Coordinates of C-alpha atoms and ligand atoms in Angstrom, one line a residue:
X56 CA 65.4 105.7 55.9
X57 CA 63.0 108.5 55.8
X58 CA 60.5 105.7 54.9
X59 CA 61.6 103.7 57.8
X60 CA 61.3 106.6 60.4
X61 CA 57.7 107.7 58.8
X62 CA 56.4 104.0 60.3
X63 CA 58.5 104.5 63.6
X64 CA 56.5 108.0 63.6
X65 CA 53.1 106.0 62.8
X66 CA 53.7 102.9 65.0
X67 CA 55.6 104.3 68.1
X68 CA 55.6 107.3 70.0
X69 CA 58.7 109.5 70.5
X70 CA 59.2 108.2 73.8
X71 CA 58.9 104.4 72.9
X72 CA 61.9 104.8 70.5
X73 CA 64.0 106.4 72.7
X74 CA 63.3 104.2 75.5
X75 CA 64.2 101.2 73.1
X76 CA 67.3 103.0 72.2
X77 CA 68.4 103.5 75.7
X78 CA 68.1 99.6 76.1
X79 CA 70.5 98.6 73.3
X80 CA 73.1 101.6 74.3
X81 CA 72.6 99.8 78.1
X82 CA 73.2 96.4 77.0
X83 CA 75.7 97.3 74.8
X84 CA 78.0 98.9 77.7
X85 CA 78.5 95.1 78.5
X86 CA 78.8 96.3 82.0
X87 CA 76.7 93.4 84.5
X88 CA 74.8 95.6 86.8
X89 CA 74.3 98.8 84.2
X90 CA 72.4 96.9 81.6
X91 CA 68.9 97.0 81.9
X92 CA 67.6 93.5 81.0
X93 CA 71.1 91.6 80.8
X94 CA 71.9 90.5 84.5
X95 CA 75.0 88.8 85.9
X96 CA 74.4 84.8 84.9
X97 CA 76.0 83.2 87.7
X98 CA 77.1 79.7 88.9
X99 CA 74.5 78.9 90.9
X100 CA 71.1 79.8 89.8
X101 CA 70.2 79.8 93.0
X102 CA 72.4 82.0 94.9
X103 CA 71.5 83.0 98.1
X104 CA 69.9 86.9 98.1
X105 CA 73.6 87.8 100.6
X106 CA 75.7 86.4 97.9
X107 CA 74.0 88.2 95.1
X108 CA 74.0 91.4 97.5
X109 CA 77.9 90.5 97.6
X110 CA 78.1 90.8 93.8
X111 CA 76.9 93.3 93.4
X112 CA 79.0 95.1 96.0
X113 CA 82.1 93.5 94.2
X114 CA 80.8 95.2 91.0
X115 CA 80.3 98.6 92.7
X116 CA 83.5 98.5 94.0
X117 CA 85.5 97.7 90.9
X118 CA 83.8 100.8 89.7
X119 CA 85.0 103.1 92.4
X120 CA 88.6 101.7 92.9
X121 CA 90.8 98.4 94.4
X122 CA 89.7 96.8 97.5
X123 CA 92.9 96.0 99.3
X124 CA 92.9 92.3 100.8
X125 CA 95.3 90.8 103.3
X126 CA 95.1 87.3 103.7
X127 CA 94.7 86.3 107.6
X128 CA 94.7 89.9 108.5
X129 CA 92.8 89.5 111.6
X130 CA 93.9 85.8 112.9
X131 CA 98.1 86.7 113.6
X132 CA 100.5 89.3 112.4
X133 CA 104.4 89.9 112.7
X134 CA 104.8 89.4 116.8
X135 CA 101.4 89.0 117.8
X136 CA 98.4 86.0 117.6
X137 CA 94.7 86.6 117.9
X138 CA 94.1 84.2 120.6
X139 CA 96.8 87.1 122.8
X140 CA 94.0 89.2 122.2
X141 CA 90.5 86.8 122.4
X142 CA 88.3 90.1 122.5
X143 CA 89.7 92.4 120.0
X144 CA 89.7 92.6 116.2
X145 CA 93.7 93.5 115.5
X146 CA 95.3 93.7 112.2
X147 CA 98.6 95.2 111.1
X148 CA 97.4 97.1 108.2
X149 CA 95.1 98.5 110.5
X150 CA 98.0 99.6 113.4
X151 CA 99.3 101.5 110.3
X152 CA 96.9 102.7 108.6
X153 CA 93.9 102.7 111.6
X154 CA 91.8 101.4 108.9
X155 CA 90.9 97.2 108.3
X156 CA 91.7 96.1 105.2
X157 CA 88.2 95.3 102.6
X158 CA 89.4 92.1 101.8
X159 CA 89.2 89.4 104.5
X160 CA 91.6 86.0 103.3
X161 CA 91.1 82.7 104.9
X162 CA 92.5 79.3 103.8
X163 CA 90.8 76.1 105.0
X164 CA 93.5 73.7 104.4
X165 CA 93.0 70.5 106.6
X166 CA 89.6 71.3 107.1
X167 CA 88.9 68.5 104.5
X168 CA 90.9 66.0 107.4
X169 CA 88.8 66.9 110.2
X170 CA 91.6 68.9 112.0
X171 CA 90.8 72.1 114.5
X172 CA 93.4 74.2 112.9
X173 CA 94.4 75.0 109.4
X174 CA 97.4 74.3 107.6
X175 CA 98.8 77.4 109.3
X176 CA 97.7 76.9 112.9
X177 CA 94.6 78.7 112.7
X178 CA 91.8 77.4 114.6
X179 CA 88.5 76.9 112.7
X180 CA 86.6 78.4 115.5
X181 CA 88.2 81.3 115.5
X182 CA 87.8 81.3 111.4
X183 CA 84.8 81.4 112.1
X184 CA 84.2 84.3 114.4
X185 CA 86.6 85.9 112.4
X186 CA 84.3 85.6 109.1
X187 CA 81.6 87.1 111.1
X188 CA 83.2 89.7 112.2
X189 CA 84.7 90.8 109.0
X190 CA 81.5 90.5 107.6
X191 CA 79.0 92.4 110.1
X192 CA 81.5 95.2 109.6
X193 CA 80.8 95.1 105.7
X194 CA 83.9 93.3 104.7
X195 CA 84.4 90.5 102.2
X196 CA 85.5 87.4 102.7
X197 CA 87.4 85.2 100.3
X198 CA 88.7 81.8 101.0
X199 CA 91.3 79.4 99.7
X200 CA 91.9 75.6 100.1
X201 CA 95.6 74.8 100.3
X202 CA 94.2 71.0 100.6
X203 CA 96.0 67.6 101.3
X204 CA 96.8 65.5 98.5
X205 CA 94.4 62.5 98.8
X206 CA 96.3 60.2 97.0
X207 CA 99.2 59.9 98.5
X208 CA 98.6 62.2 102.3
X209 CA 101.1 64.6 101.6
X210 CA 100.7 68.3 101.5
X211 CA 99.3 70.4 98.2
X212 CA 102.3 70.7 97.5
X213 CA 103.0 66.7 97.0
X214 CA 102.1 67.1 93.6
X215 CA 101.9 63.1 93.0
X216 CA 99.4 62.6 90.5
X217 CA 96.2 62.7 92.4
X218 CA 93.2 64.4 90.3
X219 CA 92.6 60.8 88.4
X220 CA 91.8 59.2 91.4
X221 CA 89.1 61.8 93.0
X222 CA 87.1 62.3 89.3
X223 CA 84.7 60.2 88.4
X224 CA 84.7 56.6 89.3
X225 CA 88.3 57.2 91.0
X226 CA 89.8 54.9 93.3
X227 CA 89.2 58.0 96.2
X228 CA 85.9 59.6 94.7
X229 CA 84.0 58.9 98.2
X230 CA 87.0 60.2 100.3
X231 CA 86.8 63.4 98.1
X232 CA 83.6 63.5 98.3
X233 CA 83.4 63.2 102.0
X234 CA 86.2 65.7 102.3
X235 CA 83.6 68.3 100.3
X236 CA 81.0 67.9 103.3
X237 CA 83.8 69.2 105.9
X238 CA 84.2 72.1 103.4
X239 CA 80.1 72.7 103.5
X240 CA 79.7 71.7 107.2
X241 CA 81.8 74.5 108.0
X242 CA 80.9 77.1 105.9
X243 CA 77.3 75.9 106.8
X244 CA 78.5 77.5 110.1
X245 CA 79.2 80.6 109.3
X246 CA 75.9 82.8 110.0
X247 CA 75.3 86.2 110.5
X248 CA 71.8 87.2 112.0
X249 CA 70.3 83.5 110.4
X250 CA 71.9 83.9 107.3
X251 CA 75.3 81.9 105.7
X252 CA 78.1 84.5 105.3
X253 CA 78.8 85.1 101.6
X254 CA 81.9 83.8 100.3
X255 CA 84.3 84.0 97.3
X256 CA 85.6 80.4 97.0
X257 CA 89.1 80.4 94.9
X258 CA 89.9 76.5 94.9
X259 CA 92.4 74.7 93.0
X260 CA 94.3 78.1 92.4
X261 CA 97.5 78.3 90.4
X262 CA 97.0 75.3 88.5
X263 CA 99.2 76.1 85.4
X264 CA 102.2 76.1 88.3
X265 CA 104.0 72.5 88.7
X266 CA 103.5 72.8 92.3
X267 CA 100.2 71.5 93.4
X268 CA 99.0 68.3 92.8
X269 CA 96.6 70.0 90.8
X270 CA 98.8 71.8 88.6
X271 CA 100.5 71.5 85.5
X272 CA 102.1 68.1 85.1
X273 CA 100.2 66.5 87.5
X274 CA 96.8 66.5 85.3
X275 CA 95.6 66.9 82.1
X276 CA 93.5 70.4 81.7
X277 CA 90.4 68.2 80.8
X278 CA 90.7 66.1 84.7
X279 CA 91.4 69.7 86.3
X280 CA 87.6 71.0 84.4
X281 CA 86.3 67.7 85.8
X282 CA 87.2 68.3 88.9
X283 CA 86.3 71.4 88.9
X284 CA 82.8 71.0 87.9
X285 CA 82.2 68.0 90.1
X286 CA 83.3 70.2 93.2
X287 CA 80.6 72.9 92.2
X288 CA 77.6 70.2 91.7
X289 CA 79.0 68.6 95.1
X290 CA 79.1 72.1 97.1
X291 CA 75.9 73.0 95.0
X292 CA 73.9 70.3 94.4
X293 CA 74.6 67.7 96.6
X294 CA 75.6 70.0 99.8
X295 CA 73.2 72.3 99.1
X296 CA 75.6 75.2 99.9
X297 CA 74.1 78.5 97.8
X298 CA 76.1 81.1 99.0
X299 CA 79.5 81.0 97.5
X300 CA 81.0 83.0 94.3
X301 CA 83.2 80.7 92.3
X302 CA 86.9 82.2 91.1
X303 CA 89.4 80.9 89.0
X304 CA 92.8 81.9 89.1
X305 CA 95.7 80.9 87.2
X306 CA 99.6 81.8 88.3
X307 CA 101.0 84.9 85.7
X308 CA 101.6 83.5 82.5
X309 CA 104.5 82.4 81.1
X310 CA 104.9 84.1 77.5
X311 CA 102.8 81.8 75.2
X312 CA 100.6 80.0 77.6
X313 CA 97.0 80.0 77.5
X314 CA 94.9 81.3 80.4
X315 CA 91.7 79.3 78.9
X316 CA 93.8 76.3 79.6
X317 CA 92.4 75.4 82.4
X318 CA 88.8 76.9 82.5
X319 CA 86.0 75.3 83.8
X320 CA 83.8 77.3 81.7
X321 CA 81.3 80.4 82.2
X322 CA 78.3 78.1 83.8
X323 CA 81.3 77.1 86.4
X324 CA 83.4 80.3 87.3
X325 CA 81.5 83.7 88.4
X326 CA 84.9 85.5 88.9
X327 CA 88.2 85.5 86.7
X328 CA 91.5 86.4 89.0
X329 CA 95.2 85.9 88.8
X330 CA 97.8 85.6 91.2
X331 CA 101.1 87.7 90.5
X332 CA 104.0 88.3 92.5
X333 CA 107.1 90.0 92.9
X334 CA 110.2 88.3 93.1
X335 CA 112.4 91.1 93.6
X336 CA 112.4 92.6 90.1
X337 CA 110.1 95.4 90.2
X338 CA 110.4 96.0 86.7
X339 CA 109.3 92.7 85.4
X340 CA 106.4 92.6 87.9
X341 CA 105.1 96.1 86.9
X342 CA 105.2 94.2 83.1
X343 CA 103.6 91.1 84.1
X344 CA 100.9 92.6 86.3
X345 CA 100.2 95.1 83.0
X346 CA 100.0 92.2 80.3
X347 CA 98.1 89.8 82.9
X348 CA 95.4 92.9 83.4
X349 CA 95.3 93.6 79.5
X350 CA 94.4 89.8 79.2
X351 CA 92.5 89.0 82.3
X352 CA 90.5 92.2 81.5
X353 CA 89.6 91.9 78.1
X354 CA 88.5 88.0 78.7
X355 CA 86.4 89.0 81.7
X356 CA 84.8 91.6 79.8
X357 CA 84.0 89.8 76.6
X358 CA 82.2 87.2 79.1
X359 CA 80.4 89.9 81.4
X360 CA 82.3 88.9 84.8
X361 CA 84.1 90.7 87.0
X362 CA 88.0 90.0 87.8
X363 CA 90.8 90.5 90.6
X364 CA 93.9 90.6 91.5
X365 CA 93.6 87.4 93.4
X366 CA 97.2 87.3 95.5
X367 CA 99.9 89.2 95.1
X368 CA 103.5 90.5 97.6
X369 CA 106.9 91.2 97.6
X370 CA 108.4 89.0 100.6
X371 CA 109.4 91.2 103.3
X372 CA 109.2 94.6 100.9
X373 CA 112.4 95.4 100.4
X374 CA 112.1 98.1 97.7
X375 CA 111.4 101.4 99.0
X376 CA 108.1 102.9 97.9
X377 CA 106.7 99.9 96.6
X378 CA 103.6 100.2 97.4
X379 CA 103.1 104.1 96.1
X380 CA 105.1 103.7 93.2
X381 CA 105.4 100.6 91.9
X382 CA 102.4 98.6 92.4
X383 CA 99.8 101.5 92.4
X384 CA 100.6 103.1 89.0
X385 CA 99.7 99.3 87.7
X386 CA 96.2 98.7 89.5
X387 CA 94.9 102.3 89.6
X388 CA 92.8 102.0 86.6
X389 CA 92.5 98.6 86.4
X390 CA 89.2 97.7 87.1
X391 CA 89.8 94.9 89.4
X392 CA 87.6 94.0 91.9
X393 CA 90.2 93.6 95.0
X394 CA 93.7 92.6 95.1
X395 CA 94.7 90.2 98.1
X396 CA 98.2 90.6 99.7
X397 CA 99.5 87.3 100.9
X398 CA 100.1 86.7 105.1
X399 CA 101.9 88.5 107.6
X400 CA 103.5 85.0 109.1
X401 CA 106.9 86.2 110.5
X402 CA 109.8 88.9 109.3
X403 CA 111.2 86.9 107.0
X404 CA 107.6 86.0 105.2
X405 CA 105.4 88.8 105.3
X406 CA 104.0 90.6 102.6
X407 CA 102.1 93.7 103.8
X408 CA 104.2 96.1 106.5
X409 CA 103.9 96.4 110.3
X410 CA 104.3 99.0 113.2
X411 CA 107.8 100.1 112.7
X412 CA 108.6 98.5 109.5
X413 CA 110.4 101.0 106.4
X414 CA 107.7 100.3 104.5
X415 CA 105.1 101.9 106.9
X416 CA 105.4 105.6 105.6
X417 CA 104.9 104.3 102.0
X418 CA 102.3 102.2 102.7
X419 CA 100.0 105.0 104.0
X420 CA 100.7 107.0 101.1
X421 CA 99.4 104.2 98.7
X422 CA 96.0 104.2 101.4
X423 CA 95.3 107.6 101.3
X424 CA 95.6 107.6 97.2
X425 CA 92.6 107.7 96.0
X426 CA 91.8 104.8 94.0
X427 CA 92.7 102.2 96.9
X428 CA 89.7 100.8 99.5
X429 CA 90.1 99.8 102.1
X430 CA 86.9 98.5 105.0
X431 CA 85.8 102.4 105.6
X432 CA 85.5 103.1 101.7
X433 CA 83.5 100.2 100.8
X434 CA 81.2 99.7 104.2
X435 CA 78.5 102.1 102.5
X436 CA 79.2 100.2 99.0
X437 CA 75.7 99.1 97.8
X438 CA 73.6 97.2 100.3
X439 CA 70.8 96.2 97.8
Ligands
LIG176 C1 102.2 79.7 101.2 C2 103.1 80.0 102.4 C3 103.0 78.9 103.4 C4 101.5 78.6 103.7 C5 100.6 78.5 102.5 C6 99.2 78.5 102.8 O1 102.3 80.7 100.3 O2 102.7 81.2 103.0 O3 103.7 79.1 104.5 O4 101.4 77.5 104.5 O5 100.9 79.6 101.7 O6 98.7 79.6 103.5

């Protein structure tokens, strides 16, 4: 030893050897953004500088708290639609809270058929706009495909057997294929100032569910990787479409199943998420959304990517203080990215509260805590 640090002494100044020390304690934190030569490897090499930028925010907010999401929160709400109200930005968790949420959800189901409107009777055009929006004010947009099944023309939820026939040399490869351009022809429209809107694409979600046609029964794991890498080198390659952030996200587990089942691999996903919910038993909620977070965490960690909460509710909230003392204690600490509440559609399916609804007080409470973000406390989150 003494040996060793009499040629450190002769070969390297003071300062060289603690300057090399500071490096391996850096790139031992394992921490993306904080190491000094180790940078986030992600799936496209050549990521657009707005998507990297959006990263990097992500990171920098995981660090200071939550980003609350609400998906749709600016296209309709319980008693009111956007195109009421064609030159204002509305949202119900901002007619509570007076503040927008962070996260911005959109779905583009039935853009793949050509349609105007989504599955849930939002226009595209107004998608659009409202992307743009979200983002000029420093939001972030994430986006989910509730698409058709192509084998058969039934909904996602027709979960026929359909995967086999879209991989590969299948039997509806160009129609799948064709389907992808809608996807990049419309996010190839949405700009900001010249430049494509970043956006955090979460496709084929909840595939270890039976209820998609990609899900659990309806494919092997090894035809949902396929088709999960063959829609990244389509969007990629082929489209040429370099500003998305790729996130894979499983339903909560069932005790015993394997959330690597399904996973495309770390050259494929940038962002690992799951979707939890609760069905009206707080207590087992709490527990899954505190084993799913133990797993999701450590995975994401050991692999130097960040993770999310990726949907989440309780239809209609129901419990009283739900928001303050049920969910929060569970995500304060987590370390996850965002969380995304599902829609506001009508009072019998809504997952976040509205003017005048019991859950109003609560849901204040679990805004001004704080660990939660919402638009104001991320808009100054890292630029660069
Ligand atoms: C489901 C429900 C449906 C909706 C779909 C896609 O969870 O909200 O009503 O069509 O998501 O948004």
């Amino acid at each position: 030893m003494t040996a060793m640090i009499k040629i450190i002494n002769k070969k390297y100044s003071i300062k060289k050897v603690l300057f090399f020390s500071f490096i391996i304690l850096m790139s031992s934190c394992n921490s993306l953004y904080n190491s000094v030569y180790q940078k986030p490897k992600l799936v496209d090499t050549k990521i657009s500088k707005n998507a990297k930028i959006l990263h990097k925010r992500l990171f920098y907010t995981a660090k200071k708290g939550i980003a609350i999401g609400h998906q749709d929160a600016t296209s309709y709400g319980i008693g009111w639609k956007q195109e009421d109200f064609p030159n204002e930005m509305r949202s119900d968790v901002q007619e509570i809270t007076g503040d927008f949420p962070a996260v911005f959800g959109f779905d583009i189901g039935h853009i793949e058929l050509g349609k105007k409107e989504n599955l849930d009777s939002v226009s595209f055009n107004f998608m659009r706009k409202a992307m743009i929006e979200a983002h000029k004010k420093g939001g972030i947009i994430t986006v989910s495909w509730h698409l058709d099944n192509p084998t058969t023309g039934g909904d996602s939820w027709d979960n026929t057997p359909a995967v086999k026939d879209i991989i590969g040399n299948g039997i509806h490869k160009k129609k799948y294929e064709f389907w992808l351009k809608r996807v990049a022809d419309f996010f190839k429209t949405v700009e900001y100032k010249g430049k494509l809107v970043p956006i955090v694409f979460r496709p084929f979600h909840e595939m270890n569910g039976k209820w998609f046609w990609w899900g659990e029964g309806s494919c092997t794991s090894e035809e949902y990787v396929q088709l999960w890498r063959e829609t990244v080198h389509l969007l990629r390659d082929k489209y040429k479409l370099n500003n998305l952030i790729y996130v894979y996200s499983p339903n909560k587990l069932n005790p015993f199943e394997n959330y690597m089942k399904y996973y495309p691999g770390d050259d494929y996903v940038d962002i690992l998420g799951i979707d939890v919910y609760d069905f009206k038993n707080s207590e087992a909620f709490a527990n899954s959304m505190a084993s799913s977070l133990a797993l999701v965490k450590q995975i994401a960690i050991s692999k130097n990517k960040l993770f999310a909460f990726t949907e989440t509710g309780l239809e209609t909230i129901p419990t009283e203080n739900w928001y303050s003392e049920v969910l929060y204690p569970v995500i304060e600490n987590s370390g996850a990215a965002w969380i995304l509440f599902w829609r506001n559609h009508i009072e019998t399916h809504h997952y976040m509260p509205f003017k005048g609804h019991t859950s109003e007080e609560d849901f204040k409470r679990f805004q001004s805590f704080p660990k939660t973000l919402f638009l104001k406390d991320i808009q100054n989150i890292t630029q660069d």
